[in-house]
Amino acid sequence: MPTPSPGYAITVRCDAPSSATATSGLVAAVSSAGGAVTALDVVESHADRLVVDVTCDASDAGHADTIRQALADVPGVAVRKVSDRTFLLHLGGKLSVTPKVPMKHRDDLSRAYTPGVARVCLAIAEHPEDVRRLTIKRNTVAVVTDGSAVLGLGNIGAAAALPVMEGKAALFKQFADVDAWPVCLDTQDTEKIIEIVKALAPVYGGINLEDIAAPRCFEIERRLQEELDIPVFHDDQHGTAIVVLAALTNALRVVGKKMADIRVVVSGVGAAGHAIIELLQAEGVNQIVACDRKGAVHRGREGMDPDRQWIADHTNAQDETGSLAEVLAGADVFIGVSGPNLLTGDDIATMAKDAIVFALANPDPEVDPVAAGEHAAVVATGRSDYPNQINNVLCFPGVFRGALDARARSITEGMKMAAARAIAAIVGDDELREEYIIPSVFNRDVADAVAAAVASSAQAEGTASAGDELGFAAADAERLRS
């Protein structure tokens, strides 16, 4: 049975006999059903009965039902109701708008709104560059999706994607104090998405594309970056690639290998796989073989779309053919961004000595981490219940914080590599080991380090804009102060 997770936490309110063993019987029932009790609260006490809230983690929705039934089967116990704690957290959404300025009396209103706001509007009309300083634009990111590739759920549409985008926006604020807002578009037409995002861009300092299916995501990101003067970043591609590069940098430190010497097999040639390949090559990895459902991608294969053709032209110099398991033999590194249960422990055993395995499919990885660990030196997954979690939260808050602070017009390969190096450097030599190659997502130093590295890279490359000096508005404000 999969490990119980807070993502399937429930609270079961039970009537139980008033006895010294009542609560212990409830705990035993949950444990026997494979649940993990996290809290036990007696909310009412009567002469003949107790009302007890049992909070526990389950492994999935069906397991939660099994736990409820196990509690109901305890002699003398009646289940009143079951609350899904994940759904409770989402009631009413996870975001709100909070004013930064007071509006308690007429003077406040006259400055924040009419008539005073008109003067600020005219100042921006005369000096459009002042919009970053005088509005929310300087610290605001749009989290844009069309709902076509949401998590592992597939094409579920714009409305169903909103809870994920809300969560993304909350993470921006929590980890980097970036004000992000979900923009879920009810269209999957490439040209319409580009048109809409361009029309919305005046409000935002950056665009985070999210959960847009390949290959459309490549065209949308490319066109928007060409046509806008603010950074556009598809996190599913580049966020994943940055954190993978950071983790691989440290994993190679553990096993004593170098980027230029390793042979890497990548499973999955969609958005994430494509970006991982590009970033690894930029960092000096020369030997990469990519695989899709048909096996190794190579130049002699027919019927490839332009994106697969690019991969064929830029990887697999030896034109290897065969299945994923076949080309994996002898590889130093496996990176999976594809689907569940594609490999076995025996397949990992064919890899080179001190192999590195990143099995990142969620929730079920390409190979069982325990089986992989019997043969590989370092194993990482996308899950929080195993060591070495590869999680984009390590990346995107700091990347946008740095880009916004530098007023960057784009996010370059150099900025991505700087971000990866900053993440890797958080793990010191005294901490580095097989089970700890990447910092925790709750390490508060990560976002600051990434932001500083990204901003510095932007300035060094000349992709940053001029500072926040005001034109007319600054002179006017100074005159008023004097």
Coordinates of C-alpha atoms in Angstrom, one line a residue:
M1 CA 0.0 0.0 0.0
P2 CA 1.3 3.5 -0.8
T3 CA 2.4 5.7 2.1
P4 CA -0.3 7.7 3.8
S5 CA -0.1 11.4 2.8
P6 CA -1.4 14.7 4.2
G7 CA -3.0 15.2 0.7
Y8 CA -5.6 12.6 1.7
A9 CA -6.0 13.7 5.4
I10 CA -9.5 13.3 6.9
T11 CA -11.1 14.1 10.2
V12 CA -13.7 11.5 11.3
R13 CA -16.1 12.6 14.1
C14 CA -17.2 9.6 16.1
D15 CA -19.5 8.8 19.0
A16 CA -17.7 6.4 21.3
P17 CA -18.5 4.8 24.6
S18 CA -17.4 6.7 27.6
S19 CA -14.6 4.5 28.8
A20 CA -10.9 4.6 29.6
T21 CA -10.1 2.6 26.4
A22 CA -12.4 4.4 24.0
T23 CA -9.7 6.6 22.3
S24 CA -7.1 3.8 22.2
G25 CA -9.6 1.6 20.4
L26 CA -10.1 4.3 17.8
V27 CA -6.4 4.7 17.2
A28 CA -6.0 0.9 16.9
A29 CA -8.8 0.8 14.3
V30 CA -7.1 3.5 12.1
S31 CA -3.7 1.8 12.5
S32 CA -5.1 -1.6 11.5
A33 CA -6.6 -0.1 8.4
G34 CA -3.1 1.3 7.4
G35 CA -3.9 5.0 8.3
A36 CA -1.6 7.3 10.2
V37 CA -3.2 9.1 13.1
T38 CA -2.0 12.7 13.4
A39 CA -4.5 14.1 16.0
L40 CA -7.1 12.9 18.4
D41 CA -9.5 15.4 20.1
V42 CA -12.3 14.8 22.5
V43 CA -14.7 17.5 21.6
E44 CA -17.6 16.5 23.8
S45 CA -17.8 14.5 27.0
H46 CA -21.0 13.0 28.4
A47 CA -21.8 10.5 31.1
D48 CA -22.4 7.7 28.7
R49 CA -20.4 8.7 25.6
L50 CA -17.6 10.8 24.1
V51 CA -17.5 12.7 20.8
V52 CA -14.0 12.3 19.3
D53 CA -12.4 13.8 16.2
V54 CA -9.9 11.4 14.7
T55 CA -7.6 13.1 12.3
C56 CA -5.4 10.8 10.1
D57 CA -3.6 10.5 6.8
A58 CA -4.8 8.1 4.1
S59 CA -3.0 7.0 0.9
D60 CA -5.9 7.8 -1.4
A61 CA -9.7 8.4 -1.4
G62 CA -10.5 4.7 -1.4
H63 CA -8.2 4.2 1.6
A64 CA -10.0 7.0 3.4
D65 CA -13.3 5.1 3.0
T66 CA -11.6 2.0 4.4
I67 CA -10.5 3.9 7.5
R68 CA -14.0 5.3 8.0
Q69 CA -15.4 1.8 7.8
A70 CA -12.8 0.5 10.2
L71 CA -13.8 3.1 12.8
A72 CA -17.5 2.4 12.2
D73 CA -16.8 -1.3 12.9
V74 CA -15.5 -0.7 16.4
P75 CA -18.1 -2.0 18.9
G76 CA -20.2 0.9 20.3
V77 CA -18.8 3.5 17.8
A78 CA -20.9 5.5 15.4
V79 CA -19.4 7.7 12.7
R80 CA -21.1 11.0 12.5
K81 CA -19.3 12.6 9.6
V82 CA -16.1 12.6 7.6
S83 CA -14.4 15.8 6.6
D84 CA -11.8 15.9 3.8
R85 CA -9.2 18.3 5.1
T86 CA -7.8 19.1 1.6
F87 CA -11.2 20.2 0.4
L88 CA -11.8 22.2 3.6
L89 CA -8.5 24.1 2.9
H90 CA -9.8 25.0 -0.6
L91 CA -13.2 26.3 0.5
G92 CA -13.5 29.8 -0.9
G93 CA -10.1 29.6 -2.6
K94 CA -6.6 30.2 -1.2
L95 CA -6.0 33.8 -2.2
S96 CA -7.4 37.3 -1.4
V97 CA -6.6 40.9 -2.3
T98 CA -5.4 43.0 0.5
P99 CA -4.9 46.8 0.1
K100 CA -1.4 48.1 0.9
V101 CA -2.7 51.6 1.7
P102 CA -5.3 52.8 4.3
M103 CA -8.7 54.1 3.1
K104 CA -10.2 55.1 6.4
H105 CA -11.4 58.7 5.6
R106 CA -12.1 61.1 2.8
D107 CA -8.4 62.2 2.4
D108 CA -7.3 58.6 1.9
L109 CA -10.0 58.1 -0.7
S110 CA -9.1 61.3 -2.5
R111 CA -5.5 60.2 -3.0
A112 CA -6.0 56.5 -3.6
Y113 CA -9.0 57.1 -6.0
T114 CA -10.6 60.1 -7.4
P115 CA -9.6 62.9 -7.9
G116 CA -5.9 62.3 -7.0
V117 CA -5.5 59.1 -8.9
A118 CA -6.0 61.0 -12.2
R119 CA -2.8 62.8 -11.7
V120 CA -0.9 59.5 -11.5
C121 CA -2.7 58.2 -14.6
L122 CA -1.6 61.3 -16.5
A123 CA 2.0 60.9 -15.3
I124 CA 2.1 57.3 -16.6
A125 CA 0.6 58.4 -19.9
E126 CA 3.4 60.9 -20.3
H127 CA 6.1 58.6 -19.0
P128 CA 5.0 55.0 -19.6
E129 CA 8.2 53.6 -17.9
D130 CA 6.8 54.9 -14.6
V131 CA 4.1 52.2 -14.6
R132 CA 6.5 49.9 -12.8
R133 CA 7.1 52.3 -10.0
L134 CA 3.6 53.7 -9.5
T135 CA 1.5 50.5 -9.9
I136 CA 1.5 46.8 -8.9
K137 CA 3.4 45.9 -12.1
R138 CA 6.8 45.9 -10.6
N139 CA 6.0 43.0 -8.3
T140 CA 3.2 41.1 -10.1
V141 CA 3.3 37.9 -12.1
A142 CA 0.5 36.3 -14.1
V143 CA 0.2 32.5 -13.7
V144 CA -1.2 31.6 -17.1
T145 CA -2.7 28.2 -18.1
D146 CA -5.1 26.7 -20.5
G147 CA -5.7 23.6 -18.4
S148 CA -4.4 21.3 -21.0
A149 CA -1.7 19.5 -19.0
V150 CA -2.4 19.9 -15.3
L151 CA -0.2 18.0 -13.0
G152 CA -0.7 14.3 -13.9
L153 CA -4.3 14.8 -14.6
G154 CA -4.1 15.8 -18.3
N155 CA -6.4 18.1 -20.2
I156 CA -9.0 19.0 -17.5
G157 CA -9.7 22.6 -18.7
A158 CA -9.4 26.1 -17.3
A159 CA -11.8 26.0 -14.4
A160 CA -10.5 22.7 -13.0
A161 CA -6.9 24.0 -13.3
L162 CA -7.7 27.0 -11.0
P163 CA -6.9 25.3 -7.7
V164 CA -3.4 24.5 -8.9
M165 CA -2.9 28.0 -10.2
E166 CA -4.1 29.4 -6.9
G167 CA -1.6 27.2 -5.1
K168 CA 1.2 28.4 -7.4
A169 CA 0.3 32.0 -6.7
A170 CA 0.3 31.3 -2.9
L171 CA 3.8 29.8 -3.2
F172 CA 5.1 32.9 -5.1
K173 CA 3.9 35.1 -2.2
Q174 CA 5.0 32.8 0.6
F175 CA 8.6 32.1 -0.6
A176 CA 9.5 35.3 -2.5
D177 CA 6.9 38.0 -1.7
V178 CA 5.8 38.1 -5.3
D179 CA 2.2 39.0 -6.0
A180 CA 1.0 36.4 -8.4
W181 CA -2.5 35.9 -9.8
P182 CA -4.1 32.9 -11.6
V183 CA -5.1 33.6 -15.3
C184 CA -7.0 30.5 -16.5
L185 CA -7.9 30.8 -20.1
D186 CA -10.9 29.0 -21.6
T187 CA -9.2 28.4 -24.9
Q188 CA -6.5 26.1 -26.1
D189 CA -5.9 27.9 -29.4
T190 CA -2.3 29.0 -29.6
E191 CA -2.9 32.3 -31.4
K192 CA -5.7 33.2 -29.0
I193 CA -3.6 32.5 -25.9
I194 CA -0.8 34.6 -27.3
E195 CA -3.2 37.4 -28.1
I196 CA -4.8 37.4 -24.7
V197 CA -1.6 37.3 -22.7
K198 CA -0.2 40.2 -24.8
A199 CA -3.3 42.2 -24.0
L200 CA -3.0 41.5 -20.3
A201 CA 0.7 42.1 -20.1
P202 CA 0.6 45.8 -19.1
V203 CA -0.5 44.8 -15.6
Y204 CA 2.3 42.3 -15.0
G205 CA 6.1 42.4 -14.5
G206 CA 6.4 38.7 -15.7
I207 CA 4.4 35.8 -17.2
N208 CA 4.6 32.3 -15.7
L209 CA 3.2 29.8 -18.1
E210 CA 1.9 26.7 -16.4
D211 CA 0.5 23.4 -17.3
I212 CA 0.2 24.0 -21.1
A213 CA 0.7 20.9 -23.2
A214 CA 3.5 20.3 -25.6
P215 CA 4.2 21.1 -28.3
R216 CA 2.0 24.2 -28.1
C217 CA 3.8 25.4 -25.0
F218 CA 7.1 25.9 -27.0
E219 CA 5.5 28.1 -29.6
I220 CA 3.5 30.1 -27.0
E221 CA 6.6 30.8 -24.8
R222 CA 8.8 31.6 -27.8
R223 CA 6.3 34.1 -29.4
L224 CA 5.4 35.8 -26.1
Q225 CA 9.1 36.3 -25.2
E226 CA 9.8 37.8 -28.7
E227 CA 6.8 40.1 -28.5
L228 CA 6.8 41.3 -24.9
D229 CA 9.4 43.2 -22.9
I230 CA 8.9 41.3 -19.7
P231 CA 10.2 37.8 -18.8
V232 CA 8.1 34.8 -19.9
F233 CA 8.9 31.5 -18.2
H234 CA 7.2 28.1 -18.7
D235 CA 7.9 26.6 -15.3
D236 CA 7.0 23.0 -16.3
Q237 CA 10.0 23.3 -18.7
H238 CA 12.6 25.5 -17.2
G239 CA 11.8 25.2 -13.5
T240 CA 12.1 21.5 -13.7
A241 CA 15.3 21.7 -15.7
I242 CA 16.9 24.2 -13.2
V243 CA 16.2 22.0 -10.2
V244 CA 17.3 18.8 -12.1
L245 CA 20.6 20.6 -12.9
A246 CA 21.1 21.7 -9.3
A247 CA 20.4 18.2 -8.0
L248 CA 22.6 16.6 -10.7
T249 CA 25.5 19.0 -9.8
N250 CA 25.4 17.8 -6.2
A251 CA 24.8 14.1 -7.1
L252 CA 28.0 14.2 -9.3
R253 CA 29.9 15.7 -6.3
V254 CA 28.8 12.7 -4.3
V255 CA 29.9 10.0 -6.8
G256 CA 33.0 11.9 -8.1
K257 CA 32.0 12.3 -11.7
K258 CA 32.0 15.3 -14.1
M259 CA 29.4 16.7 -16.4
A260 CA 31.6 16.3 -19.5
D261 CA 32.2 12.6 -18.8
I262 CA 28.7 11.2 -18.0
R263 CA 26.2 9.5 -20.3
V264 CA 22.6 10.5 -19.6
V265 CA 19.4 8.8 -20.6
V266 CA 16.3 11.0 -20.4
S267 CA 12.8 9.4 -20.5
G268 CA 10.2 11.8 -21.7
V269 CA 10.6 14.4 -24.5
G270 CA 7.8 16.7 -23.7
A271 CA 8.1 20.2 -22.1
A272 CA 10.3 19.2 -19.2
G273 CA 12.4 16.7 -21.1
H274 CA 13.2 19.1 -23.8
A275 CA 14.2 21.8 -21.4
I276 CA 16.3 19.4 -19.3
I277 CA 18.3 18.4 -22.4
E278 CA 19.0 22.0 -23.4
L279 CA 20.1 23.1 -20.0
L280 CA 22.3 20.0 -19.4
Q281 CA 24.0 20.6 -22.8
A282 CA 24.6 24.2 -21.8
E283 CA 26.3 23.0 -18.7
G284 CA 28.6 20.7 -20.6
V285 CA 26.8 17.3 -20.8
N286 CA 27.7 15.9 -24.2
Q287 CA 26.3 12.4 -24.2
I288 CA 22.5 12.3 -24.0
V289 CA 20.0 9.8 -25.3
A290 CA 16.3 10.7 -25.1
C291 CA 13.5 8.2 -25.2
D292 CA 9.8 8.4 -25.8
R293 CA 7.1 5.7 -25.9
K294 CA 8.7 4.2 -29.1
G295 CA 12.2 4.0 -27.5
A296 CA 15.3 6.0 -28.4
V297 CA 14.9 9.2 -30.4
H298 CA 17.4 9.1 -33.3
R299 CA 18.0 10.8 -36.6
G300 CA 16.9 7.8 -38.7
R301 CA 13.4 7.5 -37.1
E302 CA 10.5 8.5 -39.3
G303 CA 7.4 10.4 -38.5
M304 CA 8.8 12.8 -35.9
D305 CA 7.3 16.2 -35.1
P306 CA 9.7 19.2 -35.2
D307 CA 10.4 19.1 -31.5
R308 CA 11.4 15.4 -31.6
Q309 CA 13.4 16.1 -34.7
W310 CA 15.3 18.8 -32.8
I311 CA 16.1 16.3 -30.1
A312 CA 17.2 13.7 -32.7
D313 CA 19.5 16.3 -34.3
H314 CA 21.1 17.5 -31.1
T315 CA 21.4 14.3 -29.0
N316 CA 22.3 10.6 -29.5
A317 CA 25.4 11.2 -31.6
Q318 CA 25.8 7.4 -32.0
D319 CA 22.2 7.0 -33.3
E320 CA 21.5 4.3 -30.7
T321 CA 18.2 2.5 -31.1
G322 CA 16.2 0.3 -28.8
S323 CA 13.8 0.5 -25.9
L324 CA 14.4 2.6 -22.8
A325 CA 15.7 -0.4 -20.8
E326 CA 18.0 -1.3 -23.6
V327 CA 19.7 2.1 -24.0
L328 CA 19.9 2.5 -20.2
A329 CA 22.6 -0.1 -20.0
G330 CA 25.9 1.5 -19.1
A331 CA 24.4 4.9 -18.5
D332 CA 25.7 7.1 -15.6
V333 CA 22.5 9.0 -15.1
F334 CA 18.8 8.3 -15.7
I335 CA 16.3 11.2 -15.7
G336 CA 12.6 10.4 -15.9
V337 CA 10.0 12.9 -16.7
S338 CA 7.5 10.5 -18.3
G339 CA 5.3 7.9 -16.7
P340 CA 5.0 5.3 -14.0
N341 CA 6.7 1.9 -13.7
L342 CA 8.7 1.9 -16.9
L343 CA 11.7 0.3 -15.3
T344 CA 12.6 -2.3 -12.7
G345 CA 15.4 -2.6 -10.2
D346 CA 17.0 -5.1 -12.6
D347 CA 17.1 -2.4 -15.3
I348 CA 18.9 0.0 -12.9
A349 CA 21.4 -2.8 -12.2
T350 CA 22.6 -2.5 -15.8
M351 CA 23.7 1.1 -15.4
A352 CA 27.3 2.1 -14.7
K353 CA 28.9 2.0 -11.3
D354 CA 27.7 4.7 -8.9
A355 CA 24.7 5.4 -11.0
I356 CA 22.3 8.3 -10.4
V357 CA 18.6 7.9 -10.8
F358 CA 16.1 10.8 -11.0
A359 CA 12.6 9.1 -11.3
L360 CA 10.4 12.2 -11.3
A361 CA 7.0 11.0 -12.6
N362 CA 4.3 11.9 -10.0
P363 CA 2.7 10.4 -8.1
D364 CA 4.2 7.1 -9.2
P365 CA 7.8 7.3 -10.5
E366 CA 9.3 5.5 -13.5
V367 CA 11.0 3.0 -11.1
D368 CA 10.3 2.1 -7.5
P369 CA 12.7 4.2 -5.5
V370 CA 13.5 1.4 -3.1
A371 CA 14.3 -1.0 -5.9
A372 CA 16.4 1.6 -7.6
G373 CA 18.3 2.3 -4.4
E374 CA 19.5 -1.3 -4.3
H375 CA 21.7 -0.6 -7.3
A376 CA 22.1 3.2 -7.7
A377 CA 24.3 5.4 -5.6
V378 CA 21.9 8.4 -5.6
V379 CA 18.1 8.3 -6.1
A380 CA 15.8 11.3 -6.3
T381 CA 12.0 11.5 -7.0
G382 CA 9.4 14.2 -7.2
R383 CA 7.7 13.0 -4.0
S384 CA 8.0 14.4 -0.6
D385 CA 7.9 11.1 1.2
Y386 CA 11.3 10.0 -0.2
P387 CA 14.7 11.7 0.2
N388 CA 15.9 14.1 -2.5
Q389 CA 12.7 15.6 -3.7
I390 CA 13.0 17.5 -7.0
N391 CA 10.5 20.3 -6.6
N392 CA 10.0 23.4 -8.7
V393 CA 9.2 25.4 -5.6
L394 CA 13.0 25.6 -5.1
C395 CA 13.2 27.5 -8.3
F396 CA 10.4 29.7 -9.6
P397 CA 9.8 32.0 -6.7
G398 CA 13.5 33.1 -6.6
V399 CA 13.8 33.2 -10.4
F400 CA 11.0 35.7 -10.7
R401 CA 12.0 37.6 -7.6
G402 CA 15.4 38.1 -9.2
A403 CA 14.0 38.9 -12.6
L404 CA 11.6 41.5 -11.2
D405 CA 14.2 43.1 -9.0
A406 CA 16.6 43.4 -12.0
R407 CA 13.7 44.5 -14.3
A408 CA 14.8 41.8 -16.7
R409 CA 13.3 41.6 -20.1
S410 CA 13.8 37.9 -20.4
I411 CA 15.1 34.8 -18.6
T412 CA 18.2 33.6 -20.4
E413 CA 20.1 30.3 -20.3
G414 CA 22.8 32.0 -18.2
M415 CA 20.2 33.1 -15.6
K416 CA 18.8 29.6 -15.4
M417 CA 22.3 28.1 -14.9
A418 CA 23.0 30.8 -12.2
A419 CA 19.8 29.7 -10.5
A420 CA 20.7 26.0 -10.6
R421 CA 24.2 26.8 -9.2
A422 CA 22.7 28.9 -6.4
I423 CA 20.3 26.0 -5.4
A424 CA 23.1 23.5 -5.4
A425 CA 25.4 25.7 -3.3
I426 CA 22.9 25.8 -0.5
V427 CA 24.0 22.2 0.3
G428 CA 27.3 22.5 2.0
D429 CA 30.2 20.0 1.8
D430 CA 29.5 19.0 5.5
E431 CA 25.8 18.2 4.6
L432 CA 26.2 16.6 1.2
R433 CA 25.5 12.9 1.0
E434 CA 23.5 10.3 -1.0
E435 CA 20.2 11.1 0.7
Y436 CA 20.7 14.9 0.7
I437 CA 21.7 16.4 -2.6
I438 CA 19.0 19.1 -2.8
P439 CA 17.8 21.5 -0.1
S440 CA 14.3 21.4 1.4
V441 CA 11.6 23.5 -0.2
F442 CA 11.2 25.1 3.2
N443 CA 14.8 26.3 3.4
R444 CA 14.3 30.0 3.6
D445 CA 17.8 30.7 2.1
V446 CA 16.9 29.2 -1.3
A447 CA 14.7 31.9 -2.8
D448 CA 17.0 34.7 -1.7
A449 CA 20.1 32.9 -3.1
V450 CA 18.3 32.2 -6.4
A451 CA 17.0 35.8 -6.6
A452 CA 20.4 37.3 -6.1
A453 CA 22.1 34.9 -8.6
V454 CA 19.4 35.6 -11.3
A455 CA 19.5 39.4 -10.8
S456 CA 23.3 39.4 -10.9
S457 CA 23.3 37.3 -14.1
A458 CA 20.7 39.6 -15.7
Q459 CA 22.8 42.6 -15.0
A460 CA 26.0 41.0 -16.2
E461 CA 24.3 39.8 -19.5
G462 CA 22.7 43.2 -20.1
T463 CA 19.2 41.8 -20.1
A464 CA 18.1 44.0 -17.1
S465 CA 16.4 47.4 -17.8
A466 CA 17.4 50.7 -16.2
G467 CA 16.5 51.4 -12.6
D468 CA 13.3 52.7 -11.2
E469 CA 14.0 56.3 -11.7
L470 CA 10.8 58.3 -12.3
G471 CA 10.3 60.9 -15.0
F472 CA 7.7 63.5 -14.5
A473 CA 6.2 61.8 -11.5
A474 CA 9.6 62.0 -9.6
A475 CA 10.0 65.7 -10.3
D476 CA 6.5 66.4 -9.4
A477 CA 6.8 64.4 -6.1
E478 CA 10.0 66.2 -5.3
R479 CA 8.4 69.6 -6.0
L480 CA 5.5 68.7 -3.7
R481 CA 7.9 67.6 -0.9
S482 CA 9.7 70.9 -1.1

